[in-house]
Amino acid sequence: MARLTPQLIVTPCGMRLVHVHARGAAAGIFGLAVGAGSAAETRAEEGLAHFVEHTIFKGTLRRSSWHIINRMESIGGELNAYTSKEETVVYSLFPGSNAARAVELIADLAQNSQFPERELDKERQVVLDEIASYLDNPSEAIFDLFEEKLLAGTPLAHNILGSAETVEKLKSSDCRDFLARNYTRDNSVAFYSGPQSAGVIANLVDRHFASMAEGSAPAMNADLTAVSERFDIAEVQPCHQAHVLTGIRTPGLHAPNRHAVALLANIAGGPGMNSLLNVELREKRGLVYNVEASTAFFRTTGYMGVYFGCDAEDVGRCRRLCNEVFRRLADGSALTPYRLRAAKKQYLGQLAVASENRENSVINAARATLFYGKPSSHAEIEANIEAISAAQIATEASAFAEASVLAFIPAE
């Protein structure tokens, strides 16, 4: 199947729409990407963006929570949502001929949700259980604590879920206020992937989002570029194995070297079993079950991290091996011209395979529109990756010598 190309449309009411025409597809996807997540919260309302995402389905001016749930599920569809640090996405998957139903419902949720207190009290317990559950999972909790320390001084630092203390205090009026100031036309992108034409979907979006407030992108609550001091922390935790996360701050979404950082992470610890860290720590020595490098890019900053879990007595050895991998990448000994060409081919292949997931692909196109003003084309991405030099990889790898470290060590 030919690669599906996203088209950006601005409807007469000013709403942006990313449309992907998947001719012959049996299912459609429609949703709204909003440029506000946990970084748009004040300290007193930490967890509010995520709480709104949970409770936006609990009642509008026209519908009860029961009617909202059944509006899509009664035809075999479903409603989904997620919150990150800088965006919230609410969307529906549905049989292909039901786009009008999905567009109208998402528009109703985004503009008319009322957040009834009785429903909030029930969902609040669900969120509190989610907070407790994540704290019981050290391989997840370590990422939140690491980000809190690495991104200290910025609104990106705190946990997306918030804390039990802040969530307990959130009220219906807080949710409505967050919706009013963030769910606006200038701060949102509608997206669709499915069998219906751009003209049909654009007309539906224009009709149902015309009354949405124009608004603007929210102001951030603090300097996103604040830099914390390097740290090396070991905490005793009730876990069966040690969990270690090491990483560095990087430039953000608009930095030209973000592509080199992403390629470096893929070479060092990407999903392939041939990643350098997997070969050194698992394949050669059997020290870890899992080791992975990842990146997170935000509007004006980001980070690259390496996570692994191992026996407590192997933490020091695994850290030395990790540092050795990045040292060899920094001095060029681990990246011959052939290896660099192969790494680019592998990375671009992974992106091509991932693009076959229509749900993730159209959401990523909407996110790109939020942050860059337009969807990214595969040709642009390929050109940026192919242009990366060995010297750029070496420069980014050398920064890892100053990586911060957080380790959860099992209690004896």
Short mmCIF file of C-alpha atoms in Angstrom, two decimals:
data_model
loop_
_atom_site.label_atom_id
_atom_site.label_comp_id
_atom_site.label_asym_id
_atom_site.label_seq_id
_atom_site.Cartn_x
_atom_site.Cartn_y
_atom_site.Cartn_z
CA MET A 1 0.00 0.00 0.00
CA ALA A 2 1.27 3.47 -0.88
CA ARG A 3 2.33 5.67 2.02
CA LEU A 4 -0.60 7.81 3.21
CA THR A 5 0.18 11.54 3.12
CA PRO A 6 -1.39 13.89 5.67
CA GLN A 7 -3.03 17.05 4.34
CA LEU A 8 -3.38 20.19 6.46
CA ILE A 9 -6.64 22.11 6.00
CA VAL A 10 -7.79 25.28 7.73
CA THR A 11 -11.59 25.38 7.77
CA PRO A 12 -13.53 28.67 7.34
CA CYS A 13 -13.99 28.95 11.13
CA GLY A 14 -10.20 28.79 11.58
CA MET A 15 -9.96 25.21 12.85
CA ARG A 16 -6.90 23.26 11.69
CA LEU A 17 -7.56 19.75 10.40
CA VAL A 18 -5.03 17.07 9.52
CA HIS A 19 -6.69 14.75 7.02
CA VAL A 20 -5.32 11.40 5.88
CA HIS A 21 -7.36 9.81 3.12
CA ALA A 22 -7.21 6.05 3.69
CA ARG A 23 -9.32 4.94 0.77
CA GLY A 24 -11.09 1.66 1.35
CA ALA A 25 -10.29 1.57 5.08
CA ALA A 26 -12.94 -0.18 7.17
CA ALA A 27 -12.36 2.07 10.18
CA GLY A 28 -11.98 5.79 10.76
CA ILE A 29 -10.10 7.76 13.39
CA PHE A 30 -11.11 11.24 14.48
CA GLY A 31 -9.85 13.29 17.37
CA LEU A 32 -8.55 16.51 18.80
CA ALA A 33 -4.95 17.25 19.83
CA VAL A 34 -4.73 20.10 22.33
CA GLY A 35 -1.44 21.88 23.02
CA ALA A 36 -1.69 21.70 26.80
CA GLY A 37 -0.63 18.98 29.20
CA SER A 38 0.87 18.93 32.67
CA ALA A 39 3.28 21.78 31.83
CA ALA A 40 0.28 24.13 31.54
CA GLU A 41 -0.67 23.56 35.19
CA THR A 42 0.09 25.73 38.20
CA ARG A 43 1.72 24.09 41.22
CA ALA A 44 -1.59 23.95 43.11
CA GLU A 45 -3.33 22.10 40.27
CA GLU A 46 -0.70 19.49 39.36
CA GLY A 47 -2.45 16.51 37.80
CA LEU A 48 -5.32 18.65 36.44
CA ALA A 49 -4.65 18.06 32.71
CA HIS A 50 -4.71 14.29 33.29
CA PHE A 51 -7.77 14.57 35.53
CA VAL A 52 -9.60 16.53 32.81
CA GLU A 53 -8.67 13.83 30.30
CA HIS A 54 -10.25 11.22 32.60
CA THR A 55 -13.39 13.20 33.39
CA ILE A 56 -14.12 14.87 30.05
CA PHE A 57 -16.30 11.85 29.26
CA LYS A 58 -18.46 12.29 32.37
CA GLY A 59 -21.14 14.64 31.05
CA THR A 60 -21.78 17.63 28.78
CA LEU A 61 -24.60 20.15 28.55
CA ARG A 62 -26.41 17.64 26.31
CA ARG A 63 -25.23 14.19 27.40
CA SER A 64 -24.77 12.11 30.51
CA SER A 65 -21.72 9.89 30.92
CA TRP A 66 -23.83 6.90 29.88
CA HIS A 67 -24.85 8.58 26.61
CA ILE A 68 -21.26 9.62 25.91
CA ILE A 69 -19.96 6.07 26.36
CA ASN A 70 -22.67 4.54 24.21
CA ARG A 71 -22.53 7.11 21.44
CA MET A 72 -19.53 5.34 19.88
CA GLU A 73 -19.56 1.92 21.56
CA SER A 74 -23.10 1.17 20.37
CA ILE A 75 -21.79 1.08 16.79
CA GLY A 76 -18.64 -0.88 17.65
CA GLY A 77 -16.39 2.15 18.11
CA GLU A 78 -14.43 3.34 21.11
CA LEU A 79 -13.25 6.51 22.84
CA ASN A 80 -9.65 7.04 23.92
CA ALA A 81 -7.51 9.80 25.39
CA TYR A 82 -4.04 10.42 26.77
CA THR A 83 -2.13 13.23 28.45
CA SER A 84 1.55 14.10 28.13
CA LYS A 85 3.58 17.01 29.43
CA GLU A 86 2.68 19.30 26.52
CA GLU A 87 -0.44 17.91 24.89
CA THR A 88 -3.73 16.14 25.53
CA VAL A 89 -5.36 14.00 22.84
CA VAL A 90 -9.01 12.87 22.81
CA TYR A 91 -10.12 10.66 19.94
CA SER A 92 -12.41 7.92 18.66
CA LEU A 93 -11.99 4.86 16.46
CA PHE A 94 -15.13 3.79 14.64
CA PRO A 95 -16.56 1.92 11.64
CA GLY A 96 -15.69 4.00 8.60
CA SER A 97 -19.12 5.45 7.80
CA ASN A 98 -19.61 7.06 11.21
CA ALA A 99 -17.33 10.09 11.00
CA ALA A 100 -20.18 12.56 11.52
CA ARG A 101 -21.07 10.92 14.81
CA ALA A 102 -17.46 11.04 16.01
CA VAL A 103 -16.83 14.67 14.97
CA GLU A 104 -19.99 15.89 16.71
CA LEU A 105 -19.23 13.97 19.90
CA ILE A 106 -15.59 15.10 20.20
CA ALA A 107 -16.67 18.69 19.56
CA ASP A 108 -19.31 18.39 22.29
CA LEU A 109 -16.76 17.03 24.77
CA ALA A 110 -14.20 19.73 23.99
CA GLN A 111 -16.64 22.62 24.26
CA ASN A 112 -19.42 21.57 26.63
CA SER A 113 -18.07 19.18 29.25
CA GLN A 114 -19.47 20.02 32.70
CA PHE A 115 -17.50 17.74 35.03
CA PRO A 116 -20.30 16.90 37.50
CA GLU A 117 -18.96 16.68 41.06
CA ARG A 118 -20.58 13.29 41.69
CA GLU A 119 -18.81 11.85 38.65
CA LEU A 120 -15.53 13.51 39.59
CA ASP A 121 -15.61 11.91 43.03
CA LYS A 122 -15.92 8.45 41.44
CA GLU A 123 -13.19 9.05 38.86
CA ARG A 124 -10.92 10.67 41.44
CA GLN A 125 -10.55 7.29 43.14
CA VAL A 126 -9.58 5.72 39.81
CA VAL A 127 -6.82 8.32 39.36
CA LEU A 128 -5.62 7.88 42.96
CA ASP A 129 -5.41 4.13 42.33
CA GLU A 130 -3.44 4.87 39.16
CA ILE A 131 -0.97 6.99 41.16
CA ALA A 132 -0.55 4.21 43.74
CA SER A 133 -0.17 1.61 41.00
CA TYR A 134 2.62 3.46 39.23
CA LEU A 135 4.47 3.90 42.53
CA ASP A 136 4.38 0.09 42.88
CA ASN A 137 6.13 -0.26 39.51
CA PRO A 138 9.76 0.89 39.91
CA SER A 139 10.56 0.56 36.18
CA GLU A 140 7.96 3.29 35.54
CA ALA A 141 8.34 5.34 38.71
CA ILE A 142 12.06 5.84 38.09
CA PHE A 143 11.33 7.80 34.90
CA ASP A 144 9.05 10.24 36.71
CA LEU A 145 11.49 10.80 39.55
CA PHE A 146 14.39 11.18 37.10
CA GLU A 147 12.48 13.79 35.08
CA GLU A 148 11.57 15.61 38.28
CA LYS A 149 15.26 16.00 39.09
CA LEU A 150 16.64 16.50 35.57
CA LEU A 151 13.98 19.06 34.59
CA ALA A 152 13.89 20.78 37.98
CA GLY A 153 12.95 24.45 37.80
CA THR A 154 10.62 23.96 34.83
CA PRO A 155 6.89 23.11 34.64
CA LEU A 156 7.94 19.92 32.86
CA ALA A 157 9.40 18.46 36.04
CA HIS A 158 6.36 17.21 37.91
CA ASN A 159 4.55 13.93 37.39
CA ILE A 160 1.74 14.05 34.81
CA LEU A 161 -0.56 12.23 37.25
CA GLY A 162 0.02 14.80 39.98
CA SER A 163 0.05 13.72 43.61
CA ALA A 164 -2.65 12.31 45.84
CA GLU A 165 -2.67 15.65 47.69
CA THR A 166 -3.29 17.81 44.60
CA VAL A 167 -5.78 15.41 42.96
CA GLU A 168 -7.85 15.25 46.15
CA LYS A 169 -8.38 19.03 45.92
CA LEU A 170 -9.38 19.29 42.24
CA LYS A 171 -12.95 20.50 41.71
CA SER A 172 -15.43 20.75 38.85
CA SER A 173 -14.69 24.47 38.49
CA ASP A 174 -10.96 23.70 38.08
CA CYS A 175 -11.71 21.30 35.23
CA ARG A 176 -14.04 23.74 33.47
CA ASP A 177 -11.47 26.52 33.81
CA PHE A 178 -8.70 24.32 32.35
CA LEU A 179 -10.99 23.42 29.44
CA ALA A 180 -11.90 27.05 28.80
CA ARG A 181 -8.33 28.35 28.78
CA ASN A 182 -6.73 25.51 26.81
CA TYR A 183 -9.30 23.76 24.60
CA THR A 184 -9.45 26.54 22.03
CA ARG A 185 -9.21 26.67 18.24
CA ASP A 186 -5.76 28.28 18.15
CA ASN A 187 -4.43 25.70 20.60
CA SER A 188 -5.98 22.61 18.97
CA VAL A 189 -5.68 20.48 15.84
CA ALA A 190 -8.42 18.14 14.68
CA PHE A 191 -7.31 14.99 12.89
CA TYR A 192 -8.91 12.30 10.76
CA SER A 193 -7.74 9.15 9.02
CA GLY A 194 -10.25 7.08 7.12
CA PRO A 195 -12.20 6.55 3.94
CA GLN A 196 -14.10 9.85 3.80
CA SER A 197 -12.81 12.75 1.71
CA ALA A 198 -11.14 15.90 2.97
CA GLY A 199 -14.12 18.02 1.90
CA VAL A 200 -16.61 15.94 3.87
CA ILE A 201 -14.54 15.94 7.06
CA ALA A 202 -13.62 19.64 6.76
CA ASN A 203 -17.32 20.57 6.49
CA LEU A 204 -18.13 18.50 9.59
CA VAL A 205 -15.29 20.06 11.55
CA ASP A 206 -16.24 23.57 10.50
CA ARG A 207 -19.87 23.02 11.49
CA HIS A 208 -19.22 21.52 14.92
CA PHE A 209 -16.16 23.54 16.01
CA ALA A 210 -17.30 26.96 14.76
CA SER A 211 -18.49 27.95 18.25
CA MET A 212 -15.23 26.92 19.92
CA ALA A 213 -13.43 29.85 21.53
CA GLU A 214 -10.58 31.23 19.42
CA GLY A 215 -8.13 31.40 22.33
CA SER A 216 -4.38 31.13 22.06
CA ALA A 217 -1.56 28.83 23.06
CA PRO A 218 -1.19 28.89 26.87
CA ALA A 219 1.66 30.75 28.51
CA MET A 220 4.13 28.48 30.29
CA ASN A 221 4.41 28.87 34.04
CA ALA A 222 8.22 28.99 34.27
CA ASP A 223 11.41 28.95 32.24
CA LEU A 224 11.49 25.72 30.25
CA THR A 225 15.25 26.00 29.77
CA ALA A 226 16.23 26.08 33.45
CA VAL A 227 19.16 23.70 33.96
CA SER A 228 19.57 21.55 37.06
CA GLU A 229 22.89 20.41 38.48
CA ARG A 230 24.23 16.98 37.60
CA PHE A 231 23.21 14.31 40.13
CA ASP A 232 24.18 10.73 40.97
CA ILE A 233 21.61 9.29 43.37
CA ALA A 234 20.99 5.78 44.69
CA GLU A 235 17.74 5.14 46.60
CA VAL A 236 16.85 1.99 48.51
CA GLN A 237 13.50 0.74 47.25
CA PRO A 238 11.31 -2.33 47.88
CA CYS A 239 12.15 -3.93 44.51
CA HIS A 240 13.56 -7.32 43.45
CA GLN A 241 16.26 -5.97 41.14
CA ALA A 242 18.09 -2.70 40.69
CA HIS A 243 16.65 -0.16 38.26
CA VAL A 244 18.97 2.46 36.78
CA LEU A 245 18.25 5.49 34.60
CA THR A 246 21.04 7.72 33.35
CA GLY A 247 20.69 10.65 30.99
CA ILE A 248 21.35 14.21 29.89
CA ARG A 249 19.40 17.31 28.93
CA THR A 250 19.18 17.95 25.18
CA PRO A 251 17.78 20.76 23.02
CA GLY A 252 14.06 20.68 22.25
CA LEU A 253 11.70 20.12 19.34
CA HIS A 254 12.98 23.03 17.27
CA ALA A 255 16.70 22.33 17.61
CA PRO A 256 18.37 21.20 14.36
CA ASN A 257 20.47 18.61 16.20
CA ARG A 258 17.45 16.74 17.61
CA HIS A 259 17.64 14.30 14.67
CA ALA A 260 21.25 13.44 15.56
CA VAL A 261 20.21 12.87 19.19
CA ALA A 262 17.39 10.58 18.09
CA LEU A 263 19.67 8.59 15.78
CA LEU A 264 22.30 8.32 18.51
CA ALA A 265 19.71 6.91 20.94
CA ASN A 266 18.62 4.38 18.32
CA ILE A 267 22.21 3.26 17.67
CA ALA A 268 23.03 2.99 21.35
CA GLY A 269 19.87 1.44 22.72
CA GLY A 270 17.05 1.37 20.19
CA PRO A 271 14.49 -1.42 19.82
CA GLY A 272 16.73 -3.57 17.63
CA MET A 273 18.56 -6.46 19.29
CA ASN A 274 21.68 -5.23 17.47
CA SER A 275 21.80 -1.98 19.47
CA LEU A 276 25.22 -1.47 21.03
CA LEU A 277 23.97 -1.51 24.63
CA ASN A 278 21.89 -4.65 24.10
CA VAL A 279 24.87 -6.42 22.58
CA GLU A 280 27.26 -5.38 25.37
CA LEU A 281 24.98 -5.82 28.39
CA ARG A 282 22.69 -8.66 27.38
CA GLU A 283 23.96 -10.63 24.40
CA LYS A 284 27.63 -10.80 25.43
CA ARG A 285 27.32 -10.84 29.21
CA GLY A 286 23.74 -11.63 30.22
CA LEU A 287 23.72 -8.81 32.78
CA VAL A 288 20.28 -7.37 31.98
CA TYR A 289 16.91 -8.51 30.71
CA ASN A 290 16.18 -5.13 29.20
CA VAL A 291 18.24 -2.07 28.27
CA GLU A 292 16.93 0.79 26.19
CA ALA A 293 17.78 4.34 25.20
CA SER A 294 15.01 6.84 24.65
CA THR A 295 14.49 10.52 23.93
CA ALA A 296 11.86 13.05 24.94
CA PHE A 297 11.66 16.37 23.11
CA PHE A 298 9.60 19.29 24.38
CA ARG A 299 9.09 22.80 23.03
CA THR A 300 12.39 24.23 24.25
CA THR A 301 14.24 21.38 25.92
CA GLY A 302 14.45 17.60 26.06
CA TYR A 303 16.48 14.69 27.33
CA MET A 304 18.05 11.41 26.30
CA GLY A 305 18.14 8.58 28.80
CA VAL A 306 19.31 4.99 29.12
CA TYR A 307 17.39 2.60 31.36
CA PHE A 308 18.37 -0.89 32.47
CA GLY A 309 17.42 -3.33 35.21
CA CYS A 310 19.98 -5.72 36.68
CA ASP A 311 21.08 -7.51 39.85
CA ALA A 312 22.20 -5.06 42.52
CA GLU A 313 25.79 -6.31 42.47
CA ASP A 314 26.01 -5.63 38.71
CA VAL A 315 25.00 -1.95 38.77
CA GLY A 316 28.57 -0.63 38.75
CA ARG A 317 29.65 -2.95 35.94
CA CYS A 318 26.61 -2.09 33.80
CA ARG A 319 27.19 1.63 34.30
CA ARG A 320 30.83 1.30 33.22
CA LEU A 321 29.81 -0.64 30.11
CA CYS A 322 27.16 1.96 29.28
CA ASN A 323 29.69 4.77 29.61
CA GLU A 324 32.16 2.80 27.47
CA VAL A 325 29.60 2.48 24.65
CA PHE A 326 29.07 6.25 24.58
CA ARG A 327 32.83 6.87 24.84
CA ARG A 328 33.41 4.72 21.74
CA LEU A 329 30.65 6.57 19.93
CA ALA A 330 32.21 9.87 20.97
CA ASP A 331 35.70 8.98 19.73
CA GLY A 332 34.37 7.40 16.55
CA SER A 333 35.69 3.90 17.14
CA ALA A 334 32.18 2.41 17.34
CA LEU A 335 30.84 4.16 14.24
CA THR A 336 32.54 3.41 10.94
CA PRO A 337 31.10 4.97 7.77
CA TYR A 338 29.51 1.59 6.98
CA ARG A 339 27.99 1.36 10.48
CA LEU A 340 26.56 4.90 10.17
CA ARG A 341 24.96 4.11 6.79
CA ALA A 342 23.50 0.90 8.22
CA ALA A 343 22.21 2.74 11.29
CA LYS A 344 20.41 5.31 9.16
CA LYS A 345 18.87 2.59 7.00
CA GLN A 346 17.68 0.70 10.09
CA TYR A 347 16.22 3.81 11.73
CA LEU A 348 14.38 4.92 8.59
CA GLY A 349 13.06 1.38 8.18
CA GLN A 350 11.72 1.41 11.73
CA LEU A 351 9.96 4.72 11.05
CA ALA A 352 8.43 3.29 7.85
CA VAL A 353 7.12 0.24 9.72
CA ALA A 354 5.71 2.46 12.49
CA SER A 355 3.91 4.62 9.92
CA GLU A 356 1.77 1.63 8.97
CA ASN A 357 -0.08 2.09 12.29
CA ARG A 358 -2.72 4.60 11.12
CA GLU A 359 -3.75 5.55 14.64
CA ASN A 360 -0.25 6.54 15.78
CA SER A 361 0.60 8.05 12.40
CA VAL A 362 -2.31 10.51 12.26
CA ILE A 363 -1.87 11.48 15.92
CA ASN A 364 1.82 12.17 15.27
CA ALA A 365 0.85 14.31 12.27
CA ALA A 366 -1.51 16.32 14.48
CA ARG A 367 1.20 16.70 17.16
CA ALA A 368 3.65 17.92 14.52
CA THR A 369 1.08 20.50 13.45
CA LEU A 370 0.70 21.70 17.04
CA PHE A 371 4.44 22.16 17.49
CA TYR A 372 5.73 22.93 13.97
CA GLY A 373 2.68 24.34 12.22
CA LYS A 374 2.39 21.47 9.74
CA PRO A 375 2.72 17.67 9.53
CA SER A 376 6.21 16.35 8.86
CA SER A 377 6.62 14.59 5.53
CA HIS A 378 8.54 11.34 5.21
CA ALA A 379 10.81 13.01 2.64
CA GLU A 380 11.74 15.76 5.12
CA ILE A 381 12.45 13.25 7.88
CA GLU A 382 14.54 11.09 5.54
CA ALA A 383 16.55 14.09 4.35
CA ASN A 384 17.25 15.18 7.94
CA ILE A 385 18.41 11.68 8.93
CA GLU A 386 20.56 11.19 5.83
CA ALA A 387 22.28 14.53 6.47
CA ILE A 388 23.59 13.48 9.90
CA SER A 389 27.37 13.14 9.99
CA ALA A 390 29.58 10.94 12.15
CA ALA A 391 30.96 14.12 13.74
CA GLN A 392 27.46 15.12 14.87
CA ILE A 393 26.89 11.71 16.47
CA ALA A 394 30.26 11.99 18.20
CA THR A 395 29.43 15.44 19.55
CA GLU A 396 26.10 14.29 21.00
CA ALA A 397 27.65 11.11 22.43
CA SER A 398 30.43 13.05 24.15
CA ALA A 399 27.85 14.93 26.23
CA PHE A 400 26.92 11.64 27.89
CA ALA A 401 30.13 11.79 29.91
CA GLU A 402 28.27 14.28 32.13
CA ALA A 403 25.11 12.17 32.46
CA SER A 404 23.07 12.25 35.65
CA VAL A 405 22.15 8.93 37.27
CA LEU A 406 19.24 7.71 39.38
CA ALA A 407 19.28 4.14 40.73
CA PHE A 408 16.70 2.19 42.72
CA ILE A 409 18.58 -0.39 44.78
CA PRO A 410 16.76 -3.34 46.44
CA ALA A 411 16.65 -3.37 50.22
CA GLU A 412 18.75 -6.19 51.61
#
